[in-house]
Coordinates of N, CA and C in Angstrom, one line a residue:
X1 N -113.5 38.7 -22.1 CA -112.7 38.6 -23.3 C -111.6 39.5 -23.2
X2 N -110.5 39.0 -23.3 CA -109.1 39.8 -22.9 C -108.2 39.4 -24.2
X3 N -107.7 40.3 -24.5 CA -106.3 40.2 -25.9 C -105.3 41.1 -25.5
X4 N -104.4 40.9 -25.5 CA -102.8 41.8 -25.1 C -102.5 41.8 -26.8
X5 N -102.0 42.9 -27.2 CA -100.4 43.0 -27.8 C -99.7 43.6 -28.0
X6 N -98.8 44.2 -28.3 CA -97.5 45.0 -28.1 C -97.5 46.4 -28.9
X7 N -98.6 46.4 -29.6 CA -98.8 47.9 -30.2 C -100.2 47.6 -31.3
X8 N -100.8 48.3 -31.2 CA -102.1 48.6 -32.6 C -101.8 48.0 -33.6
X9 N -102.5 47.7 -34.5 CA -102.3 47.1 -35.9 C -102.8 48.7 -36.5
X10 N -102.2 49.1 -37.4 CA -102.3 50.2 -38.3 C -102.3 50.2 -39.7
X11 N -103.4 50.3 -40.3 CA -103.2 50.2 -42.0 C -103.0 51.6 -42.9
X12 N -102.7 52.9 -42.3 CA -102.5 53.8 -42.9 C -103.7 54.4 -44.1
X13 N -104.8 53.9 -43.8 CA -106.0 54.1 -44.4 C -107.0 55.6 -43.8
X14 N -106.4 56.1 -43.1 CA -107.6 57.5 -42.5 C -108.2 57.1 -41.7
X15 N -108.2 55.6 -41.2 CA -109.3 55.0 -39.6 C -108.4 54.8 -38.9
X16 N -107.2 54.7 -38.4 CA -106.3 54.1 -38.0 C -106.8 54.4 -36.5
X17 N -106.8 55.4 -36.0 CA -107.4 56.1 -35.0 C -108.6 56.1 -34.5
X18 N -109.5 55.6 -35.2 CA -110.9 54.9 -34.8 C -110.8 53.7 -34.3
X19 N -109.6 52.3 -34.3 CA -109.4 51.5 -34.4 C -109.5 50.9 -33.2
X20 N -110.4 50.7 -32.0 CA -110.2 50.2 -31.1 C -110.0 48.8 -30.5
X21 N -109.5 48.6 -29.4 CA -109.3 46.9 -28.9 C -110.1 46.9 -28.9
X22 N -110.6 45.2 -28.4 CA -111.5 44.6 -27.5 C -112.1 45.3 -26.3
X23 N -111.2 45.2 -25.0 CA -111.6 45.6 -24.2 C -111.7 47.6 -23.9
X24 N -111.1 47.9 -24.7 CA -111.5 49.4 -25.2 C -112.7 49.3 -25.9
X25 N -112.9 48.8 -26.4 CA -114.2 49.0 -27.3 C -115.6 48.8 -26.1
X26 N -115.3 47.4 -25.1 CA -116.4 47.4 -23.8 C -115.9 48.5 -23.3
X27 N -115.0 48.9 -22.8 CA -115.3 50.4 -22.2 C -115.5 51.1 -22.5
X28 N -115.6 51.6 -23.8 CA -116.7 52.9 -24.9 C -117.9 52.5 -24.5
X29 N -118.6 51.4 -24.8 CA -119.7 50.9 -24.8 C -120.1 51.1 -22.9
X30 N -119.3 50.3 -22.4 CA -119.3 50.7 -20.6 C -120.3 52.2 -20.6
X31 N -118.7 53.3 -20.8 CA -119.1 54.6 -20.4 C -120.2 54.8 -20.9
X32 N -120.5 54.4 -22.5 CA -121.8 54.6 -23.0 C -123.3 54.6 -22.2
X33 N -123.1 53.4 -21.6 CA -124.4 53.1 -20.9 C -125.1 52.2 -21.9
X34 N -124.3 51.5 -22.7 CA -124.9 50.7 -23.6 C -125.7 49.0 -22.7
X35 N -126.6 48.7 -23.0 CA -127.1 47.4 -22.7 C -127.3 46.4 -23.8
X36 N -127.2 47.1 -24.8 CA -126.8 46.5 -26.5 C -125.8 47.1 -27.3
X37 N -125.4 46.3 -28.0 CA -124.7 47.1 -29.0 C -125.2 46.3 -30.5
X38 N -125.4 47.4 -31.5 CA -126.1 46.4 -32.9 C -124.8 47.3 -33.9
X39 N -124.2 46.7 -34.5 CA -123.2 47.1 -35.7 C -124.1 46.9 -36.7
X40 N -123.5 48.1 -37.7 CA -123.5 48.4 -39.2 C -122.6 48.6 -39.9
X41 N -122.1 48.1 -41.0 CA -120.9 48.1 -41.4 C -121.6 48.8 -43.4
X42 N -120.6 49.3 -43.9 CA -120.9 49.8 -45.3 C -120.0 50.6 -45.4
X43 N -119.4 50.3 -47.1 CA -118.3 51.3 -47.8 C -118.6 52.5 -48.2
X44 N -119.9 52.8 -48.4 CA -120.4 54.3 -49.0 C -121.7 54.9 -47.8
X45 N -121.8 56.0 -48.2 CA -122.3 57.1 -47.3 C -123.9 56.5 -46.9
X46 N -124.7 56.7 -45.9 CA -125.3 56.1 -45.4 C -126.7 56.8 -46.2
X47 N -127.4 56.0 -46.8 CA -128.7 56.8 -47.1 C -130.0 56.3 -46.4
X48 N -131.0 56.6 -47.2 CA -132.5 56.2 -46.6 C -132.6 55.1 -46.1
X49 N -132.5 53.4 -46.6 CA -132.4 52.5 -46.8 C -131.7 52.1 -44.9
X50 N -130.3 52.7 -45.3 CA -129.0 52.4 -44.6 C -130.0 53.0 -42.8
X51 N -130.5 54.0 -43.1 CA -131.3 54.6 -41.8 C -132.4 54.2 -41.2
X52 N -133.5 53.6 -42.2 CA -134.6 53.2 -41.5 C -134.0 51.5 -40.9
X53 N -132.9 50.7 -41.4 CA -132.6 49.9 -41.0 C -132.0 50.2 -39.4
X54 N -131.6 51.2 -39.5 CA -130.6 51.3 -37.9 C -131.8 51.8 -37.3
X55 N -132.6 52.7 -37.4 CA -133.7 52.6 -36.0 C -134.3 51.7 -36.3
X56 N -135.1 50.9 -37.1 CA -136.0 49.9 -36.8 C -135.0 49.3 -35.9
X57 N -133.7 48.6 -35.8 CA -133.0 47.4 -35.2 C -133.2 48.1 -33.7
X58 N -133.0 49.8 -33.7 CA -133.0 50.1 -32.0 C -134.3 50.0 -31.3
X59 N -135.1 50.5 -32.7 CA -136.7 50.2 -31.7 C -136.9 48.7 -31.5
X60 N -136.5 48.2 -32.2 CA -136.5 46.7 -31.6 C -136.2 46.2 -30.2
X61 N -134.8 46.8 -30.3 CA -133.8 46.2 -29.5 C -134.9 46.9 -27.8
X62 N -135.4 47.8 -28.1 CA -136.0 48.9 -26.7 C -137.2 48.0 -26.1
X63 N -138.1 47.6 -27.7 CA -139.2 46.8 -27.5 C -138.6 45.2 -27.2
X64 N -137.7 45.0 -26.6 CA -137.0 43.5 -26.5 C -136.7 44.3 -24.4
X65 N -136.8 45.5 -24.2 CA -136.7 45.3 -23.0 C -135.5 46.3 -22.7
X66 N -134.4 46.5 -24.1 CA -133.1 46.8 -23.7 C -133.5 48.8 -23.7
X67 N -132.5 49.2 -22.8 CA -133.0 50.4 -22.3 C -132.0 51.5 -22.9
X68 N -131.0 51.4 -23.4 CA -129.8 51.9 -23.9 C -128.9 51.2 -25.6
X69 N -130.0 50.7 -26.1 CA -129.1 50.2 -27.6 C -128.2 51.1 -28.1
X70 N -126.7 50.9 -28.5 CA -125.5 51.6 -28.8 C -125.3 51.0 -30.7
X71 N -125.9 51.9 -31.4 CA -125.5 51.6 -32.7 C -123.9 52.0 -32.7
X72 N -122.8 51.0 -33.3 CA -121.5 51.1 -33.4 C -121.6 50.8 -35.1
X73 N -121.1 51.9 -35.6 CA -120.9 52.2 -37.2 C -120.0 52.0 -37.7
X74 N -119.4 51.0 -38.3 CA -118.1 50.6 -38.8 C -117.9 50.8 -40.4
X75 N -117.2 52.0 -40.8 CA -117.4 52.2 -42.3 C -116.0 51.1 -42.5
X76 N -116.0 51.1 -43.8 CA -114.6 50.4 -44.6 C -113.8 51.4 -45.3
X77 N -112.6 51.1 -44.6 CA -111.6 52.1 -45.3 C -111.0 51.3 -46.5
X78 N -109.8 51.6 -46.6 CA -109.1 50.7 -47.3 C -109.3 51.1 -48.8
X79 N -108.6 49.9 -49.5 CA -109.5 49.7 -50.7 C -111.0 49.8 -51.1
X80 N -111.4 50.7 -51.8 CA -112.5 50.9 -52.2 C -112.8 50.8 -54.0
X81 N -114.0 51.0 -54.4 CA -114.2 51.1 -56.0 C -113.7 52.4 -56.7
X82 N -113.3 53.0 -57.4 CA -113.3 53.7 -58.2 C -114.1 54.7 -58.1
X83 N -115.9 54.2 -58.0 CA -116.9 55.5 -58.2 C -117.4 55.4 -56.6
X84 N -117.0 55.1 -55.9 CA -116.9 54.6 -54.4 C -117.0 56.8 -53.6
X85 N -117.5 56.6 -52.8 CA -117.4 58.0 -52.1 C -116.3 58.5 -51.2
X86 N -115.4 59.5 -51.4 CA -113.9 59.7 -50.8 C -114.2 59.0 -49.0
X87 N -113.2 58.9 -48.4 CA -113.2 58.2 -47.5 C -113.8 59.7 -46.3
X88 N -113.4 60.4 -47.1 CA -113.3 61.6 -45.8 C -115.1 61.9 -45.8
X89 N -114.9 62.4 -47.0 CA -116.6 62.7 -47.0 C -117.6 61.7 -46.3
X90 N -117.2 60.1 -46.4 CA -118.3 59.3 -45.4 C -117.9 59.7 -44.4
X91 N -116.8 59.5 -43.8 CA -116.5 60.2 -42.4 C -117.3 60.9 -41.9
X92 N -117.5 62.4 -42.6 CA -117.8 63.3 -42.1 C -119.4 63.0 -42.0
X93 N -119.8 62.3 -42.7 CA -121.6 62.0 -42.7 C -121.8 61.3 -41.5
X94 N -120.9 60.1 -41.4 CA -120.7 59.2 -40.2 C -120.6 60.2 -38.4
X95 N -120.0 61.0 -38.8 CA -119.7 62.1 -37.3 C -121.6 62.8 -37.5
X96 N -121.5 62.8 -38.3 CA -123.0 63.9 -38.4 C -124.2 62.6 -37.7
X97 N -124.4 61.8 -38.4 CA -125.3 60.2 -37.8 C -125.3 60.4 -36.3
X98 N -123.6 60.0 -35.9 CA -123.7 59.5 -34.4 C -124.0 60.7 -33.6
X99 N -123.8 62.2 -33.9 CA -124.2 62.8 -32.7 C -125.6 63.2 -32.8

């Protein structure tokens, strides 16, 4: 899968910089050592619920054979609700998750 274009799409939302191509995104995953990759996507801060779902899907994914599953966490920027959690603060929960 290959896509060219002439510069980023940027929405001025505080992700703009997390925003990877296609083929940037398999080369994260590459260097990773990923043999899976399982996405999660959500507008607010990750709780109990949001966690026992992401390892059950890796212990799955391990008990299916795969030796390296790469959870890729995709919060939503943008527009959000009102009583919605500042963007930064998921951020910073999101950095805390992946390492």
């Amino acid at each position: 899968l290959n896509f060219a274009t002439d510069k980023p799409i940027t929405y001025g939302d505080g992700l703009d910089h997390y925003r990877l191509s296609p083929s940037a995104l398999q080369n994260k995953f590459r260097e990773l050592g990923a043999d899976a990759v399982f996405a999660f996507q959500l507008r607010n801060p990750v709780h109990n619920g949001h966690a026992l779902l992401m390892q059950d899907t890796a212990e799955k994914l391990k008990a299916s054979g795969f030796k390296k599953p790469v959870l890729w966490l995709s919060p939503l920027g943008g527009w959000t609700k009102d009583d919605d959690v500042p963007l930064k603060t998921r951020m910073d929960q999101h950095h805390a998750i992946i390492k």
